[in-house]
Tab-separated table of C-alpha atoms in Angstrom:
chain	number	residue	atom	x	y	z
S	1	UNK	CA	-162.114	-8.144	109.039
S	2	UNK	CA	-163.419	-6.408	105.926
S	3	UNK	CA	-161.071	-4.896	103.379
S	4	UNK	CA	-161.534	-2.676	100.377
S	5	UNK	CA	-159.590	-2.057	97.215
S	6	UNK	CA	-159.855	0.580	94.518
S	7	UNK	CA	-158.450	-0.055	91.050
S	8	UNK	CA	-157.376	2.579	88.532
S	9	UNK	CA	-157.301	1.837	84.826
S	10	UNK	CA	-153.724	2.322	83.589
S	11	UNK	CA	-154.263	2.469	79.833
S	12	UNK	CA	-154.338	6.244	79.283
S	13	UNK	CA	-151.091	7.812	78.069
S	14	UNK	CA	-151.821	11.113	79.784
S	15	UNK	CA	-153.582	10.292	83.009
S	16	UNK	CA	-155.807	12.737	84.828
S	17	UNK	CA	-156.849	10.844	87.960
S	18	UNK	CA	-158.925	12.841	89.545
S	19	UNK	CA	-157.265	9.704	92.286
S	20	UNK	CA	-172.310	7.578	109.514
S	21	UNK	CA	-171.978	6.319	112.588
S	22	UNK	CA	-172.235	2.498	112.759
S	23	UNK	CA	-175.440	1.001	114.004
S	24	UNK	CA	-175.263	-1.915	116.374
S	25	UNK	CA	-175.465	-4.575	113.676
S	26	UNK	CA	-172.625	-3.090	111.656
S	27	UNK	CA	-170.468	-2.493	114.704
S	28	UNK	CA	-170.534	-6.202	115.492
S	29	UNK	CA	-168.984	-6.935	112.114
S	30	UNK	CA	-165.808	-5.013	113.064
S	31	UNK	CA	-165.173	-3.503	109.656
S	32	UNK	CA	-161.545	-2.545	110.071
S	33	UNK	CA	-159.818	-2.697	106.685
S	34	UNK	CA	-159.916	-0.859	103.414
S	35	UNK	CA	-157.486	-0.746	100.541
S	36	UNK	CA	-157.482	1.347	97.386
S	37	UNK	CA	-155.549	0.400	94.255
S	38	UNK	CA	-154.237	3.340	92.236
S	39	UNK	CA	-152.426	2.449	89.025
S	40	UNK	CA	-150.657	4.588	86.475
S	41	UNK	CA	-148.001	7.275	86.469
S	42	UNK	CA	-148.302	10.680	88.065
S	43	UNK	CA	-148.226	12.558	84.765
S	44	UNK	CA	-150.432	15.222	86.285
S	45	UNK	CA	-149.983	14.493	89.947
S	46	UNK	CA	-152.336	17.233	91.059
S	47	UNK	CA	-155.398	15.490	89.739
S	48	UNK	CA	-154.881	11.979	90.989
S	49	UNK	CA	-156.635	11.541	94.275
S	50	UNK	CA	-159.968	13.330	94.296
S	51	UNK	CA	-162.132	10.298	93.611
S	52	UNK	CA	-160.073	8.171	96.008
S	53	UNK	CA	-160.864	10.674	98.761
S	54	UNK	CA	-164.567	10.138	98.158
S	55	UNK	CA	-163.973	6.376	98.242
S	56	UNK	CA	-162.158	6.677	101.556
S	57	UNK	CA	-164.882	8.862	103.075
S	58	UNK	CA	-167.512	6.305	102.048
S	59	UNK	CA	-165.465	3.477	103.545
S	60	UNK	CA	-164.923	5.380	106.764
S	61	UNK	CA	-168.679	5.841	107.036
S	62	UNK	CA	-169.198	2.071	107.266
S	63	UNK	CA	-166.455	1.578	109.838
S	64	UNK	CA	-163.253	0.994	107.885
S	65	UNK	CA	-160.170	2.070	109.841
S	66	UNK	CA	-157.269	1.175	107.523
S	67	UNK	CA	-156.688	1.771	103.813
S	68	UNK	CA	-153.944	0.275	101.672
S	69	UNK	CA	-153.185	2.017	98.379
S	70	UNK	CA	-151.771	-0.413	95.822
S	71	UNK	CA	-149.869	1.629	93.245
S	72	UNK	CA	-146.926	1.209	90.870
S	73	UNK	CA	-145.384	4.679	90.842
S	74	UNK	CA	-144.163	7.185	93.434
S	75	UNK	CA	-146.088	6.106	96.547
S	76	UNK	CA	-144.449	8.874	98.583
S	77	UNK	CA	-146.233	11.541	96.504
S	78	UNK	CA	-149.611	10.069	97.332
S	79	UNK	CA	-148.860	9.473	100.990
S	80	UNK	CA	-147.554	13.007	101.516
S	81	UNK	CA	-150.801	14.355	100.136
S	82	UNK	CA	-152.985	12.008	102.164
S	83	UNK	CA	-151.292	12.495	105.546
S	84	UNK	CA	-153.573	15.362	106.548
S	85	UNK	CA	-156.610	13.486	105.261
S	86	UNK	CA	-155.532	10.444	107.286
S	87	UNK	CA	-155.466	12.523	110.475
S	88	UNK	CA	-158.749	14.269	109.724
S	89	UNK	CA	-160.680	11.036	109.188
S	90	UNK	CA	-158.772	9.056	111.810
S	91	UNK	CA	-158.068	6.325	109.279
S	92	UNK	CA	-154.717	4.651	108.601
S	93	UNK	CA	-153.464	4.885	104.990
S	94	UNK	CA	-150.505	2.865	103.695
S	95	UNK	CA	-149.187	1.793	100.285
S	96	UNK	CA	-148.536	-1.501	98.534
S	97	UNK	CA	-146.289	-0.858	95.541
S	98	UNK	CA	-146.223	-3.044	92.433
S	99	UNK	CA	-142.834	-3.547	90.773
S	100	UNK	CA	-144.714	-4.154	87.507
S	101	UNK	CA	-148.313	-3.396	86.530
S	102	UNK	CA	-150.473	-6.321	87.662
S	103	UNK	CA	-153.787	-5.393	86.055
S	104	UNK	CA	-157.026	-5.307	88.000
S	105	UNK	CA	-156.666	-8.682	89.769
S	106	UNK	CA	-152.936	-9.240	90.302
S	107	UNK	CA	-152.704	-6.600	93.052
S	108	UNK	CA	-155.177	-8.635	95.126
S	109	UNK	CA	-152.770	-11.567	95.056
S	110	UNK	CA	-149.905	-9.226	95.932
S	111	UNK	CA	-151.810	-7.992	98.999
S	112	UNK	CA	-153.014	-11.446	99.997
S	113	UNK	CA	-151.492	-11.291	103.499
S	114	UNK	CA	-153.265	-8.005	104.213
S	115	UNK	CA	-156.646	-9.257	103.028
S	116	UNK	CA	-156.988	-12.706	104.521
S	117	UNK	CA	-157.616	-12.690	108.256
S	118	UNK	CA	-159.019	-15.095	110.798
S	119	UNK	CA	-162.561	-13.742	110.513
S	120	UNK	CA	-163.080	-14.705	106.862
S	121	UNK	CA	-164.964	-11.463	106.211
S	122	UNK	CA	-165.323	-10.273	102.592
S	123	UNK	CA	-163.530	-7.245	101.190
S	124	UNK	CA	-164.472	-4.470	98.796
S	125	UNK	CA	-162.785	-3.600	95.516
S	126	UNK	CA	-163.451	-0.110	94.148
S	127	UNK	CA	-162.392	1.298	90.808
S	128	UNK	CA	-161.000	4.737	91.558
S	129	UNK	CA	-161.906	6.071	88.118
S	130	UNK	CA	-165.569	5.786	89.090
S	131	UNK	CA	-167.722	8.147	91.121
S	132	UNK	CA	-171.117	7.256	92.580
S	133	UNK	CA	-173.105	7.434	95.789
S	134	UNK	CA	-171.219	4.388	97.156
S	135	UNK	CA	-174.083	2.326	98.656
S	136	UNK	CA	-171.648	0.068	100.504
S	137	UNK	CA	-173.935	-0.845	103.408
S	138	UNK	CA	-176.645	-1.977	100.975
S	139	UNK	CA	-174.074	-4.049	99.108
S	140	UNK	CA	-173.039	-5.826	102.301
S	141	UNK	CA	-176.673	-6.753	102.946
S	142	UNK	CA	-177.050	-7.958	99.335
S	143	UNK	CA	-173.891	-10.057	99.555
S	144	UNK	CA	-174.999	-11.728	102.779
S	145	UNK	CA	-178.448	-12.470	101.391
S	146	UNK	CA	-177.362	-14.325	98.244
S	147	UNK	CA	-174.594	-16.342	99.904
S	148	UNK	CA	-172.362	-16.457	96.818
S	149	UNK	CA	-168.645	-15.898	96.499
S	150	UNK	CA	-168.660	-12.445	94.942
S	151	UNK	CA	-170.935	-9.448	94.352
S	152	UNK	CA	-170.494	-6.787	91.699
S	153	UNK	CA	-172.311	-3.496	91.334
S	154	UNK	CA	-173.859	-2.842	87.934
S	155	UNK	CA	-175.387	0.305	86.478
S	156	UNK	CA	-177.906	0.722	83.667
S	157	UNK	CA	-176.864	2.649	80.547
S	158	UNK	CA	-178.710	3.914	77.482
S	159	UNK	CA	-176.201	2.592	74.935
S	160	UNK	CA	-174.956	-0.797	76.167
S	161	UNK	CA	-173.287	-1.594	72.817
S	162	UNK	CA	-170.376	0.638	73.885
S	163	UNK	CA	-169.612	-1.500	76.932
S	164	UNK	CA	-169.272	-5.024	78.214
S	165	UNK	CA	-172.769	-6.060	79.314
S	166	UNK	CA	-173.472	-8.104	82.441
S	167	UNK	CA	-176.343	-10.527	81.779
S	168	UNK	CA	-178.130	-11.514	84.982
S	169	UNK	CA	-181.036	-13.570	86.227
S	170	UNK	CA	-183.611	-10.877	86.854
S	171	UNK	CA	-185.141	-12.236	90.043
S	172	UNK	CA	-181.943	-13.093	91.950
S	173	UNK	CA	-179.219	-11.007	90.293
S	174	UNK	CA	-177.122	-14.099	89.602
S	175	UNK	CA	-174.690	-13.370	86.774
S	176	UNK	CA	-175.172	-15.657	83.804
S	177	UNK	CA	-172.533	-14.327	81.420
S	178	UNK	CA	-170.614	-11.298	80.147
S	179	UNK	CA	-171.028	-10.000	76.596
S	180	UNK	CA	-168.405	-7.562	75.261
S	181	UNK	CA	-169.901	-4.700	73.185
S	182	UNK	CA	-172.928	-6.666	71.949
S	183	UNK	CA	-174.200	-5.953	68.434
S	184	UNK	CA	-177.689	-7.094	69.414
S	185	UNK	CA	-179.463	-6.147	72.644
S	186	UNK	CA	-178.799	-8.601	75.480
S	187	UNK	CA	-179.263	-6.202	78.391
S	188	UNK	CA	-178.361	-2.723	79.603
S	189	UNK	CA	-176.391	-3.428	82.786
S	190	UNK	CA	-172.641	-2.770	82.832
S	191	UNK	CA	-169.917	-3.262	85.415
S	192	UNK	CA	-169.877	-0.245	87.751
S	193	UNK	CA	-166.438	-0.982	89.240
S	194	UNK	CA	-167.519	-1.736	92.820
S	195	UNK	CA	-167.096	-5.310	94.089
S	196	UNK	CA	-167.505	-7.246	97.338
S	197	UNK	CA	-165.500	-10.466	97.373
S	198	UNK	CA	-165.007	-13.380	99.730
S	199	UNK	CA	-161.358	-14.160	100.571
S	200	UNK	CA	-161.648	-17.374	98.532
S	201	UNK	CA	-161.614	-15.225	95.388
S	202	UNK	CA	-157.909	-14.548	95.998
S	203	UNK	CA	-157.238	-18.290	95.612
S	204	UNK	CA	-158.391	-17.919	91.995
S	205	UNK	CA	-155.786	-15.226	91.229
S	206	UNK	CA	-152.138	-15.815	90.335
S	207	UNK	CA	-149.473	-13.244	91.141
S	208	UNK	CA	-149.130	-11.970	87.576
S	209	UNK	CA	-150.811	-9.348	85.380
S	210	UNK	CA	-154.445	-10.448	85.482
S	211	UNK	CA	-157.835	-8.967	84.607
S	212	UNK	CA	-160.481	-9.497	87.247
S	213	UNK	CA	-163.197	-8.627	84.729
S	214	UNK	CA	-162.068	-10.951	81.914
S	215	UNK	CA	-160.289	-13.784	83.736
S	216	UNK	CA	-161.694	-14.062	87.254
S	217	UNK	CA	-165.357	-13.046	87.190
S	218	UNK	CA	-166.358	-15.298	84.246
S	219	UNK	CA	-165.040	-18.338	86.149
S	220	UNK	CA	-166.948	-17.376	89.295
S	221	UNK	CA	-170.085	-16.868	87.195
S	222	UNK	CA	-169.594	-20.296	85.607
S	223	UNK	CA	-169.658	-21.747	89.137
S	224	UNK	CA	-172.959	-19.907	89.827
S	225	UNK	CA	-171.338	-17.884	92.619
S	226	UNK	CA	-171.336	-14.347	91.153
S	227	UNK	CA	-174.216	-11.926	91.766
S	228	UNK	CA	-174.925	-8.391	90.555
S	229	UNK	CA	-176.653	-5.577	92.429
S	230	UNK	CA	-178.073	-2.647	90.481
S	231	UNK	CA	-176.475	0.586	91.645
S	232	UNK	CA	-178.979	3.144	92.942
S	233	UNK	CA	-178.338	6.798	92.176
S	234	UNK	CA	-175.763	8.305	89.855
S	235	UNK	CA	-172.637	6.696	88.381
S	236	UNK	CA	-169.861	8.089	86.204
S	237	UNK	CA	-166.547	6.847	84.826
S	238	UNK	CA	-164.242	9.837	85.310
S	239	UNK	CA	-161.051	8.524	83.740
S	240	UNK	CA	-160.972	11.408	81.270
S	241	UNK	CA	-160.875	15.099	82.278
S	242	UNK	CA	-164.121	16.003	80.527
S	243	UNK	CA	-165.833	13.100	82.276
S	244	UNK	CA	-164.369	14.271	85.587
S	245	UNK	CA	-166.141	17.599	85.215
S	246	UNK	CA	-169.400	15.774	84.448
S	247	UNK	CA	-168.797	13.539	87.463
S	248	UNK	CA	-168.260	16.624	89.621
S	249	UNK	CA	-171.635	17.956	88.516
S	250	UNK	CA	-173.334	14.648	89.358
S	251	UNK	CA	-171.632	14.522	92.742
S	252	UNK	CA	-172.686	18.070	93.596
S	253	UNK	CA	-176.243	17.272	92.464
S	254	UNK	CA	-176.192	14.319	94.845
S	255	UNK	CA	-174.934	16.527	97.691
S	256	UNK	CA	-177.780	18.946	97.068
S	257	UNK	CA	-180.306	16.128	97.415
S	258	UNK	CA	-178.728	14.324	100.345
S	259	UNK	CA	-176.481	16.785	102.228
S	260	UNK	CA	-177.342	20.266	101.016
S	261	UNK	CA	-175.812	21.884	104.118
S	262	UNK	CA	-172.337	21.022	102.758
S	263	UNK	CA	-172.835	23.301	99.744
S	264	UNK	CA	-171.864	26.971	99.750
S	265	UNK	CA	-174.498	29.693	99.820
S	266	UNK	CA	-174.504	33.448	99.344
S	267	UNK	CA	-175.067	36.190	96.770
S	268	UNK	CA	-171.855	35.265	94.920
S	269	UNK	CA	-172.843	31.590	94.536
S	270	UNK	CA	-174.678	30.238	91.470
S	271	UNK	CA	-175.953	26.646	91.527
S	272	UNK	CA	-174.101	23.874	93.338
S	273	UNK	CA	-170.711	24.902	94.730
S	274	UNK	CA	-168.470	23.171	97.280
S	275	UNK	CA	-165.942	25.397	99.087
S	276	UNK	CA	-163.512	24.162	101.732
S	277	UNK	CA	-163.839	26.042	105.010
S	278	UNK	CA	-160.191	27.192	104.809
S	279	UNK	CA	-160.545	28.775	101.349
S	280	UNK	CA	-160.812	32.562	101.072
S	281	UNK	CA	-163.116	34.198	98.507
S	282	UNK	CA	-162.763	37.902	97.640
S	283	UNK	CA	-165.441	40.525	97.014
S	284	UNK	CA	-167.403	40.668	93.782
S	285	UNK	CA	-166.724	37.090	92.703
S	286	UNK	CA	-169.244	34.912	90.874
S	287	UNK	CA	-168.774	31.215	91.676
S	288	UNK	CA	-170.734	28.407	90.010
S	289	UNK	CA	-172.410	26.394	88.862
S	290	UNK	CA	-170.617	23.088	89.467
S	291	UNK	CA	-167.440	24.302	91.173
S	292	UNK	CA	-165.303	22.674	93.874
S	293	UNK	CA	-162.690	24.782	95.709
S	294	UNK	CA	-160.159	22.949	97.858
S	295	UNK	CA	-158.369	23.695	101.137
S	296	UNK	CA	-156.200	26.780	101.464
S	297	UNK	CA	-157.237	28.339	98.158
S	298	UNK	CA	-157.216	32.117	97.719
S	299	UNK	CA	-159.650	33.601	95.209
S	300	UNK	CA	-159.203	37.341	94.853
S	301	UNK	CA	-161.915	39.862	94.013
S	302	UNK	CA	-163.809	39.867	90.730
S	303	UNK	CA	-163.013	36.248	89.813
S	304	UNK	CA	-165.469	34.173	87.750
S	305	UNK	CA	-165.488	30.386	88.194
S	306	UNK	CA	-167.819	27.857	86.572
S	307	UNK	CA	-167.762	24.084	85.958
S	308	UNK	CA	-164.275	23.646	87.363
S	309	UNK	CA	-162.253	21.972	90.091
S	310	UNK	CA	-159.800	24.174	92.002
S	311	UNK	CA	-157.509	22.031	94.107
S	312	UNK	CA	-155.569	22.565	97.302
S	313	UNK	CA	-153.516	25.748	97.718
S	314	UNK	CA	-154.465	27.398	94.405
S	315	UNK	CA	-154.098	31.190	94.117
S	316	UNK	CA	-156.432	32.895	91.654
S	317	UNK	CA	-155.707	36.584	91.153
S	318	UNK	CA	-158.133	39.431	90.506
S	319	UNK	CA	-160.620	39.227	87.626
S	320	UNK	CA	-159.418	35.857	86.325
S	321	UNK	CA	-162.029	33.700	84.596
S	322	UNK	CA	-161.944	29.889	84.733
S	323	UNK	CA	-164.490	27.541	83.175
S	324	UNK	CA	-164.624	23.830	82.323
S	325	UNK	CA	-161.099	23.257	83.648
S	326	UNK	CA	-159.068	21.584	86.398
S	327	UNK	CA	-156.570	23.668	88.366
S	328	UNK	CA	-153.926	21.588	90.142
S	329	UNK	CA	-152.444	21.910	93.600
S	330	UNK	CA	-150.627	25.127	94.458
S	331	UNK	CA	-151.013	26.588	90.980
S	332	UNK	CA	-151.453	30.310	90.326
S	333	UNK	CA	-153.742	31.925	87.755
S	334	UNK	CA	-152.789	35.515	87.030
S	335	UNK	CA	-154.884	38.691	86.863
S	336	UNK	CA	-157.321	38.897	83.975
S	337	UNK	CA	-156.243	35.456	82.789
S	338	UNK	CA	-158.831	33.332	81.002
S	339	UNK	CA	-158.675	29.540	81.383
S	340	UNK	CA	-161.266	27.416	79.610
S	341	UNK	CA	-162.193	24.494	77.306
S	342	UNK	CA	-160.818	21.665	79.497
S	343	UNK	CA	-157.547	23.295	80.396
S	344	UNK	CA	-155.696	21.085	82.882
S	345	UNK	CA	-153.002	22.594	85.087
S	346	UNK	CA	-150.681	20.172	86.856
S	347	UNK	CA	-149.208	20.837	90.274
S	348	UNK	CA	-147.490	24.198	90.823
S	349	UNK	CA	-148.214	25.726	87.406
S	350	UNK	CA	-147.907	29.503	87.119
S	351	UNK	CA	-150.200	31.182	84.577
S	352	UNK	CA	-149.058	34.766	84.091
S	353	UNK	CA	-151.318	37.826	83.991
S	354	UNK	CA	-153.654	38.258	80.995
S	355	UNK	CA	-152.845	34.810	79.566
S	356	UNK	CA	-155.486	32.856	77.635
S	357	UNK	CA	-155.546	29.051	77.729
S	358	UNK	CA	-157.845	27.226	75.316
S	359	UNK	CA	-157.654	23.571	76.329
S	360	UNK	CA	-153.998	23.485	77.338
S	361	UNK	CA	-152.771	20.460	79.306
S	362	UNK	CA	-149.838	21.749	81.360
S	363	UNK	CA	-147.525	19.387	83.200
S	364	UNK	CA	-146.392	20.218	86.751
S	365	UNK	CA	-143.998	23.058	87.680
S	366	UNK	CA	-144.334	25.048	84.445
S	367	UNK	CA	-144.704	28.799	83.962
S	368	UNK	CA	-147.038	29.889	81.149
S	369	UNK	CA	-145.910	33.245	79.750
S	370	UNK	CA	-147.723	33.114	76.387
S	371	UNK	CA	-151.283	32.197	75.499
S	372	UNK	CA	-152.299	28.663	74.496
S	373	UNK	CA	-154.629	29.273	71.559
S	374	UNK	CA	-155.573	25.678	70.794
S	375	UNK	CA	-155.636	22.433	72.789
S	376	UNK	CA	-152.118	21.105	73.286
S	377	UNK	CA	-149.868	19.492	75.891
S	378	UNK	CA	-147.275	21.774	77.452
S	379	UNK	CA	-144.282	19.784	78.675
């Protein structure tokens, strides 16, 4: 049995969580489990699950059939949203709810009974604030080859002094130590938030708030049982809205290279654009670059969209213009409205006709009747 977890960072006060057929060799491994950890409160519930959906699709591609979401707030909101996705992918999705925040390791101890099976197979842990190409099959091969207790994915960055650096043995990938925000150069590899762990790792974790990065991994490294694999392709931490838009661009770039048939085409499309098959686009629109339009959206004629994410059930009226923004589930943007500069609309927000929003962050179920002239939170 192989399991997978995804962990959300819970430190932001206003959280915008944007949340293949098996070959013979893989089929014999019977990869049946996956679990995603999603921390934090649903301050802007509309934007929580997008990255988790990509995680789940990647897990499904390597044979995972069950996902457990470990969260500490309103599990019913997430499950209601994911029910259709569960049916579409033919993958079971359930929740494990924390009564108190348990950090990035404690939830593993909480879900111990779900993770440890008779087979002794390892399980994944994925940080759901991270987007990448998810090379999970390659990571399984890497983990088997080194024979250690745990594998972590690392990515190379230009300015390692901003991060905690993972120092490894170059030839084998064995982790030697972790250096937090080094003042002198010790390496350029940082934790990419994707792990593959043997069940024995859970024995190292107490059921209390615990950091897997600061408390668990250093001990495994000290026992010479922790190895790091360099992540191929793109990687982005999308815990902040502006980073989410950058991550969307990187993801669409990756689709163009690897699965270009999934991208929209036509005279009204500019650059990389992803449009759900159930969305309806009116005449005379200009869509792109770097736009994702979700299921059931209606985009009326003359609309301009660029560098934005338009989520499920959004209604955009004639001649509206949206750029560098995130439009939450079932929201409405009125005629001739202009929404830009990292405006974030929560679920079911109504932006009236001819309104201008310059970086407004609007919580769910609000009606915007006057323009937002400078970045602010609308509660």
